[in-house]
Coordinates of C-alpha atoms and ligand atoms in Angstrom, one line a residue:
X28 CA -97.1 150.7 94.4
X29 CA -93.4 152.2 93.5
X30 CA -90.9 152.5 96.2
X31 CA -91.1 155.8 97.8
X32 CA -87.8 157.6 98.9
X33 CA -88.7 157.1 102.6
X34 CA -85.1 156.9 103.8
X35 CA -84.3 160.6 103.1
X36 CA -87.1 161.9 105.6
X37 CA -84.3 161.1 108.4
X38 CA -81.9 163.3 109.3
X39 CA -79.7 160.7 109.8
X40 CA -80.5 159.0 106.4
X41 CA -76.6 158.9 104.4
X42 CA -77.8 161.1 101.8
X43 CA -79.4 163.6 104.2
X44 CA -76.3 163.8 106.2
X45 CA -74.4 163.9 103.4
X46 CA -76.4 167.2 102.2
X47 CA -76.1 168.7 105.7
X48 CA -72.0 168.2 106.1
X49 CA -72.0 169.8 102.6
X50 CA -72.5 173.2 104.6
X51 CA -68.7 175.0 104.9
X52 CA -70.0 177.4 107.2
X53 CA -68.9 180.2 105.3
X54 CA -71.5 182.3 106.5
X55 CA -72.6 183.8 103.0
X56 CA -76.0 183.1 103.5
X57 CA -76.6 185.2 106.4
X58 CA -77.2 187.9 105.4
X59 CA -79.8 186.7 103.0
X60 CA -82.2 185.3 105.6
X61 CA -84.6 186.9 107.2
X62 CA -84.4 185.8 110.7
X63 CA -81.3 186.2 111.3
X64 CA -81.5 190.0 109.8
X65 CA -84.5 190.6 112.1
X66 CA -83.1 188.6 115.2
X67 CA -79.0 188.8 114.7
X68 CA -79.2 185.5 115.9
X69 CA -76.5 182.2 114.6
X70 CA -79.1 179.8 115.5
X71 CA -81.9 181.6 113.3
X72 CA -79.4 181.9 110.8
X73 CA -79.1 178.8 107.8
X74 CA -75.8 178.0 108.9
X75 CA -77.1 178.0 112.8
X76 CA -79.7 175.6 111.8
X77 CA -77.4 173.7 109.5
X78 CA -75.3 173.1 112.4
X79 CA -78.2 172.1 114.9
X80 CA -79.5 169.8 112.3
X81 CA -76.0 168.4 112.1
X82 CA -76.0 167.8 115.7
X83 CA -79.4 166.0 116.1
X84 CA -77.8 163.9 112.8
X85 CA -75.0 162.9 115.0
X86 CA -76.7 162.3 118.3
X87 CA -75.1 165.2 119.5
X88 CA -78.5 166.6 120.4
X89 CA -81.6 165.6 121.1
X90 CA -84.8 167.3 119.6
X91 CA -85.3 169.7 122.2
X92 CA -87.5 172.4 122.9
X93 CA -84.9 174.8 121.4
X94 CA -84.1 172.9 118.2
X95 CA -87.5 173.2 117.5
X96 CA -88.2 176.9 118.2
X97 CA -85.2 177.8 115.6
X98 CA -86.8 175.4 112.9
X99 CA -90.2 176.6 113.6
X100 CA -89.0 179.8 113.2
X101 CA -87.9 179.5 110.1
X102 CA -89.5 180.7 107.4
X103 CA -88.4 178.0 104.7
X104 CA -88.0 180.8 102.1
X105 CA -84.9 179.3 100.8
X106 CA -83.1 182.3 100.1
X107 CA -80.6 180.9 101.7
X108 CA -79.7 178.2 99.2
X109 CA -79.7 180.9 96.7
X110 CA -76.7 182.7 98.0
X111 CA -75.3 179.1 99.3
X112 CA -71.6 178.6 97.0
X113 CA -71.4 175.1 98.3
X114 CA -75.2 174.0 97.0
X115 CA -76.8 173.6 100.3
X116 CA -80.5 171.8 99.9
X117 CA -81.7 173.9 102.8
X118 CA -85.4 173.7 102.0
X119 CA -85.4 169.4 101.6
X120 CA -83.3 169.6 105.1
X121 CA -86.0 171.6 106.7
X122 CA -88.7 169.7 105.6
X123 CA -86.7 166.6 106.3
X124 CA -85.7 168.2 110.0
X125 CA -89.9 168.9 110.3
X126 CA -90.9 165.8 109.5
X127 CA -88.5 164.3 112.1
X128 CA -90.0 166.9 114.9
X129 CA -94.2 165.7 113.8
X130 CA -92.8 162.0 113.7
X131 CA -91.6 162.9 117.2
X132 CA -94.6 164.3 118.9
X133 CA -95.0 167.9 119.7
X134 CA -96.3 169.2 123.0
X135 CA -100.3 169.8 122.8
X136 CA -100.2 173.6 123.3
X137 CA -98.0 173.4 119.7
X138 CA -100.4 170.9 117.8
X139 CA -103.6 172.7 118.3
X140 CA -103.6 175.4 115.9
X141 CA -101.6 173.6 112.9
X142 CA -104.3 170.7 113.3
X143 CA -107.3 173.5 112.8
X144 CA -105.7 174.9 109.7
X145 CA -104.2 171.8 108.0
X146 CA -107.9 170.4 108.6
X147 CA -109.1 173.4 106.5
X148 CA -106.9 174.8 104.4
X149 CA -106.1 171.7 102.3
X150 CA -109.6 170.8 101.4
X151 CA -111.2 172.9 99.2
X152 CA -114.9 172.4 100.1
X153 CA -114.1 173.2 103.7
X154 CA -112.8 176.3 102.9
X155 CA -115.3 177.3 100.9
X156 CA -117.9 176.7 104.2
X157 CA -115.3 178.7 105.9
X158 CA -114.9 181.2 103.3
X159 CA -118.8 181.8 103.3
X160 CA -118.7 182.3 107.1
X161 CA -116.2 184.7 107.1
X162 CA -118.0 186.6 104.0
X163 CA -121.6 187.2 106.4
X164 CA -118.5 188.2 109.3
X165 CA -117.8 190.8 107.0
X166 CA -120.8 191.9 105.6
X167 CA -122.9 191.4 109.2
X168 CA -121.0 194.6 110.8
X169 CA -119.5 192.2 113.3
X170 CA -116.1 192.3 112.0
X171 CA -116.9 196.2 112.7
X172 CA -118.1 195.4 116.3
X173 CA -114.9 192.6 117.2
X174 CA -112.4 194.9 116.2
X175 CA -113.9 198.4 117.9
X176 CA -114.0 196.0 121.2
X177 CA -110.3 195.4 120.9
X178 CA -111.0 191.9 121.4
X179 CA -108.5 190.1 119.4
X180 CA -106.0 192.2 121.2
X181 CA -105.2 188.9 123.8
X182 CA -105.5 186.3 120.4
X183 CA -102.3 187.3 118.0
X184 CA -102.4 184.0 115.8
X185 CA -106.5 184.5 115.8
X186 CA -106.0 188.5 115.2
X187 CA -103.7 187.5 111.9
X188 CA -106.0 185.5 110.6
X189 CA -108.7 187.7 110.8
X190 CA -106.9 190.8 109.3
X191 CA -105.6 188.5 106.3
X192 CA -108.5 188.5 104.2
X193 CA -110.9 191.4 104.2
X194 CA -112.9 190.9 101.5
X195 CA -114.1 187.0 100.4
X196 CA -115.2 187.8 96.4
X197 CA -117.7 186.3 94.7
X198 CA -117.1 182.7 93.1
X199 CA -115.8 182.7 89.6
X200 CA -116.8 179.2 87.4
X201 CA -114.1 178.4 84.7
X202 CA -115.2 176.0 81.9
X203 CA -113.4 172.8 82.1
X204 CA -112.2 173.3 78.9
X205 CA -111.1 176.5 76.8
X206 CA -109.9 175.8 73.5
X207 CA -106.8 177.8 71.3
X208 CA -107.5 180.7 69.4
X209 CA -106.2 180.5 66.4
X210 CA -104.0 177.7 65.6
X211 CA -103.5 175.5 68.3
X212 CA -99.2 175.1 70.1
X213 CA -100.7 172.5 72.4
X214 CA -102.5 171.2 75.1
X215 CA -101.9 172.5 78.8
X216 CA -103.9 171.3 82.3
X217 CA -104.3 174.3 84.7
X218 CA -103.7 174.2 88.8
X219 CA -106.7 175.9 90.1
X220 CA -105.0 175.7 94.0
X221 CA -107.1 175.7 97.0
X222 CA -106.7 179.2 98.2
X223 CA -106.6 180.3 94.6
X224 CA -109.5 179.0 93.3
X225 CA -111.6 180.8 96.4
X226 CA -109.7 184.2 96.8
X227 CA -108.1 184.4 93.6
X228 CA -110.6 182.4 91.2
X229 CA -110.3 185.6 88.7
X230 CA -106.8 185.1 88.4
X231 CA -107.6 181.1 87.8
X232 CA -110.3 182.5 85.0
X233 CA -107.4 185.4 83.7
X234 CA -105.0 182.6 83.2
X235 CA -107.1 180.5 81.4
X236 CA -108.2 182.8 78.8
X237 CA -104.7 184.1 78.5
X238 CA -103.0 181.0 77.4
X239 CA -106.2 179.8 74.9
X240 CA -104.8 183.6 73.9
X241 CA -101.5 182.4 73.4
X242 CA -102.5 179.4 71.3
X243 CA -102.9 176.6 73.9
X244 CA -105.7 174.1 74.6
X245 CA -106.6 174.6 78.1
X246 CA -108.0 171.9 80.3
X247 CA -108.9 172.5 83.8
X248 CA -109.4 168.8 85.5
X249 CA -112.6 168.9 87.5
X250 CA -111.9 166.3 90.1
X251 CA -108.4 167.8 91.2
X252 CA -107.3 168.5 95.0
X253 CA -104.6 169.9 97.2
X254 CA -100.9 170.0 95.5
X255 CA -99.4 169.0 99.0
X256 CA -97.5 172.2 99.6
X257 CA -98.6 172.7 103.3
X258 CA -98.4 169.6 104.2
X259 CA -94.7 169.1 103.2
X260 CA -93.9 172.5 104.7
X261 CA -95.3 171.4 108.3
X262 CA -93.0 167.9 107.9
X263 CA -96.0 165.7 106.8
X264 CA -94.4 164.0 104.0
X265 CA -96.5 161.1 103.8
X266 CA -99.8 163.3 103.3
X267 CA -97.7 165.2 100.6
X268 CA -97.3 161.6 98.8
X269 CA -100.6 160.9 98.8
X270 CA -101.9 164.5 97.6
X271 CA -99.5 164.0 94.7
X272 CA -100.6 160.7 93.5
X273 CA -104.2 162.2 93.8
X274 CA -103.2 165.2 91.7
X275 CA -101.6 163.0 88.8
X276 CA -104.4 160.5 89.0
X277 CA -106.7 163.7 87.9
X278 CA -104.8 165.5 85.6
X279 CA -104.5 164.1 82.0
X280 CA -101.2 161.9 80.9
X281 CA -101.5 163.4 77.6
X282 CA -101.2 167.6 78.2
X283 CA -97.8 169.4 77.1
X284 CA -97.4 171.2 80.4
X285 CA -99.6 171.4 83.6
X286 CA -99.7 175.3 84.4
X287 CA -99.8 176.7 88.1
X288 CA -100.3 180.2 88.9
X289 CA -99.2 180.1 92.7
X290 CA -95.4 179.9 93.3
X291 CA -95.9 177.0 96.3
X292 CA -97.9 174.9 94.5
X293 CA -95.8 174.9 91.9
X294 CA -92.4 174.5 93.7
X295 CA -93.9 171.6 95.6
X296 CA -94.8 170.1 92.6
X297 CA -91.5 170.7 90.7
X298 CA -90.1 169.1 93.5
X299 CA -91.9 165.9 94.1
X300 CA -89.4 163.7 92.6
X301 CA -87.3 164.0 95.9
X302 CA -90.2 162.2 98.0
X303 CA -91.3 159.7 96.1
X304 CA -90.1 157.7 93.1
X305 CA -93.8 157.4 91.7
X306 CA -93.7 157.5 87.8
X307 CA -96.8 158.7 87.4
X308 CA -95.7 161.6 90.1
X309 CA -92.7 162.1 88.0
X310 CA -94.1 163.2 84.6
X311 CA -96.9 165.4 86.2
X312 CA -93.7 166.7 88.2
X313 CA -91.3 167.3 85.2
X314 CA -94.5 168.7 83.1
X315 CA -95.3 171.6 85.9
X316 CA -94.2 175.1 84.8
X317 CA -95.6 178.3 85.9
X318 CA -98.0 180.6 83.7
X319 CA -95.7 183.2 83.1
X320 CA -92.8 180.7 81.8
X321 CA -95.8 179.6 79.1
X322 CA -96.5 183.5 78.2
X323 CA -93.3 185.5 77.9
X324 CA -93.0 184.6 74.4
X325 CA -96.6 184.9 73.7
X326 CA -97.8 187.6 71.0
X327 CA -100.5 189.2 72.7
X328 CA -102.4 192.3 71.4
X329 CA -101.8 194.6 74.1
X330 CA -102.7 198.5 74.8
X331 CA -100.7 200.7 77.0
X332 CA -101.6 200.7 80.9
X333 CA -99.7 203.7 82.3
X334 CA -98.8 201.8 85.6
X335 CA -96.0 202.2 88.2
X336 CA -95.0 199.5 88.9
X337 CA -92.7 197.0 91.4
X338 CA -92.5 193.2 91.4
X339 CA -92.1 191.3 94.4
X340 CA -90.6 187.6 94.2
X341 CA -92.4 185.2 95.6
X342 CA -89.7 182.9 97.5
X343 CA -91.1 179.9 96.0
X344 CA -91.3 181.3 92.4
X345 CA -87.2 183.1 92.9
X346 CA -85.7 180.4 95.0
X347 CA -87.7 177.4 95.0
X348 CA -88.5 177.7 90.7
X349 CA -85.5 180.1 89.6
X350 CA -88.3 181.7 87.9
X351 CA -87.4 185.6 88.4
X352 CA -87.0 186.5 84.6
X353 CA -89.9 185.3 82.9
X354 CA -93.2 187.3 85.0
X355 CA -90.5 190.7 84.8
X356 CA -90.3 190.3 80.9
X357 CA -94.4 189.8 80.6
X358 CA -94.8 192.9 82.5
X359 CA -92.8 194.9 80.5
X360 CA -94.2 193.7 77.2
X361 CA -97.2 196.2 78.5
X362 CA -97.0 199.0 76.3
X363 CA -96.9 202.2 79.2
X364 CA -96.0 200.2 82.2
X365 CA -92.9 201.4 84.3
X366 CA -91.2 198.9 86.0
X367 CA -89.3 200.4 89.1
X368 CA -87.0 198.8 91.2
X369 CA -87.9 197.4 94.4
X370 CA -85.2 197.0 97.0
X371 CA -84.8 193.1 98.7
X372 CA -87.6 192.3 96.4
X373 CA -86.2 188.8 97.1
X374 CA -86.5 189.1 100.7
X375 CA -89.4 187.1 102.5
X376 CA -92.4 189.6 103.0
X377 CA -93.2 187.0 106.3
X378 CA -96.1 185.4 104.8
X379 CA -94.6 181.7 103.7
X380 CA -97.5 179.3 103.6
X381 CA -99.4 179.7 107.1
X382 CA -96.1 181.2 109.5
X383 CA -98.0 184.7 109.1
X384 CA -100.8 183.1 111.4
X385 CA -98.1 180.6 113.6
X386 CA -95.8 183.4 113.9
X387 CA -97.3 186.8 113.6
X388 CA -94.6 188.7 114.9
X389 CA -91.6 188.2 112.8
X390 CA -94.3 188.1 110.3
X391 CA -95.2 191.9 110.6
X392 CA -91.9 192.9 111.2
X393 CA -90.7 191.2 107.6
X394 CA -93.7 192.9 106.6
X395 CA -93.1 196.4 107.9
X396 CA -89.3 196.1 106.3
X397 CA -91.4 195.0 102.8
X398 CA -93.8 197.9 103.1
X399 CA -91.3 200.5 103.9
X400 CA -88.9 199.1 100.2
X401 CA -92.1 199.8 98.4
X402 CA -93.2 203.0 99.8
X403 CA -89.3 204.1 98.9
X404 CA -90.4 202.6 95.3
X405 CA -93.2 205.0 94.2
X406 CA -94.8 202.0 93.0
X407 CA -98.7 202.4 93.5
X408 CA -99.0 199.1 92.2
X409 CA -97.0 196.2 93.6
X410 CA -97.1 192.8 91.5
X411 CA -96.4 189.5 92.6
X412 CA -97.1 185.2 91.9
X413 CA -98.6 183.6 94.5
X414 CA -101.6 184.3 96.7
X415 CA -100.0 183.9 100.2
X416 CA -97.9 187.1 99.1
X417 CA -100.7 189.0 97.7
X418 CA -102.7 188.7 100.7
X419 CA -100.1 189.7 103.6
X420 CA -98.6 192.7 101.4
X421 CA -101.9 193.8 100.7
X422 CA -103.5 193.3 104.6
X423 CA -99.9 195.7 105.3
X424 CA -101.1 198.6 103.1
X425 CA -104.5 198.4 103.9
X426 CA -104.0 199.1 107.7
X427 CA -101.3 202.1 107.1
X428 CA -103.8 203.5 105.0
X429 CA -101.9 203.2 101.7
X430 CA -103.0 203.2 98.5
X431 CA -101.3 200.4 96.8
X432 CA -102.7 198.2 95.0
X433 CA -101.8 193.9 94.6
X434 CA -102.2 192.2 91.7
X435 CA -101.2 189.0 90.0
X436 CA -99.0 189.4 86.9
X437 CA -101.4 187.5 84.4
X438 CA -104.4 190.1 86.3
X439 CA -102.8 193.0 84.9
X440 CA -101.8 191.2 81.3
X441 CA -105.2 190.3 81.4
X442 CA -106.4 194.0 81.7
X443 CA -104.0 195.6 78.9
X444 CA -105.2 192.8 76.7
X445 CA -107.6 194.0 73.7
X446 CA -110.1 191.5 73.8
X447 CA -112.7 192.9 71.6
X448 CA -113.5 190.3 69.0
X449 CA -111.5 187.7 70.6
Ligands
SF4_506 S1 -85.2 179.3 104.6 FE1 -85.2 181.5 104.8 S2 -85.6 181.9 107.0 FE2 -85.0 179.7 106.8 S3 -82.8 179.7 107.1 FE3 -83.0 179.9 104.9 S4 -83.1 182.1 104.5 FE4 -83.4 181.9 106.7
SF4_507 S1 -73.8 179.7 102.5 FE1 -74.1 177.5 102.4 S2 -72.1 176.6 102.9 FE2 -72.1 178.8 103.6 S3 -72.8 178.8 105.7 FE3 -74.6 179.1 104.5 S4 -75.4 177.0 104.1 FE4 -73.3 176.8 104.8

């Protein structure tokens, strides 16, 4: 087996604390990140937890109960390393400072909830049981009956959860192949994701037809599993590795690029080179673009959709992929569309992975501070990349009663697409 890049998961590996003394505590960033414009806080600041990671690097500090409140509360969005001037790796640290604080042990009243979600969020057949039991919760007139008791009032990580998804649709089968219309640009493999291929398996099926569309060959790899992006955002590098070589066992050595429509999965993968030196890893890393990057320059036979509309970037898309141009340019090849601005569309809307369950309160108040920038918008239709997103920003409007609707960008190419005949 190649070598894997163990030595960087310390904080007090040379090239990690090379990376952290980078930091010139300039104090740009701050005002970028979340927590600290929620809390006010230096130590939920970037630079706060640059400086405790610094310390723990230097026995200075021991991992204390503190250290790990502050890193936990972060919400890895990384908009911190997009305003850094000095080139700060901030997400690697944090998921280098995590993996420390799991290799460490964790007090049993913090393990108990990450253990019940990282044993079924991952796995897409366990899902899918859960997903089905959550469906008859809905349709049974118990969710009705729980919420009218006021239950869940005493439960705030159980009362997330259960106000995230309020509809489980129907499952959607894609072929395992979809071949080029017209004359053929290529050959692509698509991501179907875990939570993506239950919640969002139309925008799996949209995505597919779109690039056979756009000329491609579009294979979507039967076998495949989790990406690993959960895993490496809780500090369980090791379970990332193996997840990895998994996926590139599955997918095909032979495809131009391997398409993901959900901005983690796809930053993750982007990203594996920097935990493990696995070549077959590597290509399947360097290969991994997301949909929109493969359709901006697509010519697709489009009618008007007279839409207002505001894009919200996905953290992992906008700082973790640098991929803000390319899903704005798609939407406004739609003939009708308005694009309006959206204030801090950058900034975190608090769902990041599963911190909207582990943290629900900064989670609603990121949220409330996103609702309120798209209600000033006018938008009545908000778009953004990757699943976690459309679920928390839609769960916000649907309990102030607004009338705003989510949608993936490739769901609403999809709908000003003239298919007839194609
Ligand atoms: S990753 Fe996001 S929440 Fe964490 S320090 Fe950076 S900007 Fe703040
Ligand atoms: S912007 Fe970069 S260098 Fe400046 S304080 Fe933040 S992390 Fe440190």
């Amino acid at each position: 087996m190649a070598p894997d890049k163990a030595a960087a998961e310390a904080l007090d590996a040379p090239e990690t604390l090379t990376a952290i003394r980078s930091c010139v505590h300039c104090g740009i960033c701050l005002p970028q990140c979340p927590t600290y414009r929620v809390l006010g806080e230096e130590m939920d600041s970037p630079r706060g937890r640059v400086y405790l990671m610094r310390a723990v690097a230097e026995k200075r500090l021991d991992l204390t109960d503190g250290f790990r409140r502050h890193l936990d509360l972060c919400l890895g969005c990384r908009a911190c390393e997009t305003a850094c001037p000095a080139g700060v790796p901030f997400g690697s640290l944090l998921e280098t400072s995590r993996a420390e604080i799991e290799r460490r042990g964790r007090p049993l009243r913090e393990r108990v909830l990450p253990a019940l979600l990282f044993a079924v969020f991952p796995h897409p057949g366990r899902l899918r049981a859960l997903l089905s039991v959550l469906r008859l919760y809905h349709r049974s007139g118990l969710r009705r009956l729980v919420r009218a008791s006021g239950v869940l009032r005493g439960w705030p990580r159980v009362a997330a959860m259960e106000r995230l998804i309020d509809n489980v649709p129907t499952p959607v089968s894609l072929p395992e192949h979809l071949p080029a219309r017209g004359r053929s640009r290529g050959r692509v493999a698509l991501l179907t994701g875990c939570v993506q291929r239950h919640l969002f398996a139309d925008v799996n099926r949209d995505t597919a037809r779109l690039l056979a569309l756009a000329g491609w060959d579009v294979v979507v790899p039967r076998d495949q599993g989790c990406c690993g992006a959960l895993d490496l955002h809780a500090g369980r590098p090791d379970v990332l590795r193996a997840r990895a070589r998994a996926l590139a066992a599955a997918f095909p050595s032979d495809v131009d690029w391997v398409v993901t429509n959900a901005a983690g999965c796809g930053s993750a993968m982007r990203e594996y080179g920097h935990w493990t030196r696995d070549e077959a890893v590597g290509r399947l890393a360097g290969r991994t673009r997301d949909v929109t990057e493969l359709l901006v320059d697509a010519e697709l036979p489009l009618a008007p959709l007279p839409l207002t509309v505001a894009y919200h970037d996905a953290c992992h898309l906008a700082h973790g992929q640098k991929v803000r141009a390319a899903p704005r340019a798609l939407l406004a090849k739609i003939p009708g569309l308005t694009l309006v601005p959206l204030v801090d569309s950058e900034l975190c809307c608090g769902s990041a992975g599963v911190y909207n369950i582990l943290e629900p309160d900064m989670a609603e108040r990121l949220l409330e501070h996103k609702i309120r920038r798209i209600i000033e918008s006018g938008a009545r239709t908000v778009v953004t990349g990757n699943p976690g997103c459309l679920l928390q920003i839609a769960s916000g409007c649907r309990r102030r009663g607004l009338d705003v609707e989510l949608v993936h960008p490739v769901t609403l190419l999809a709908r000003a697409v003239r298919w007839e005949g194609r």
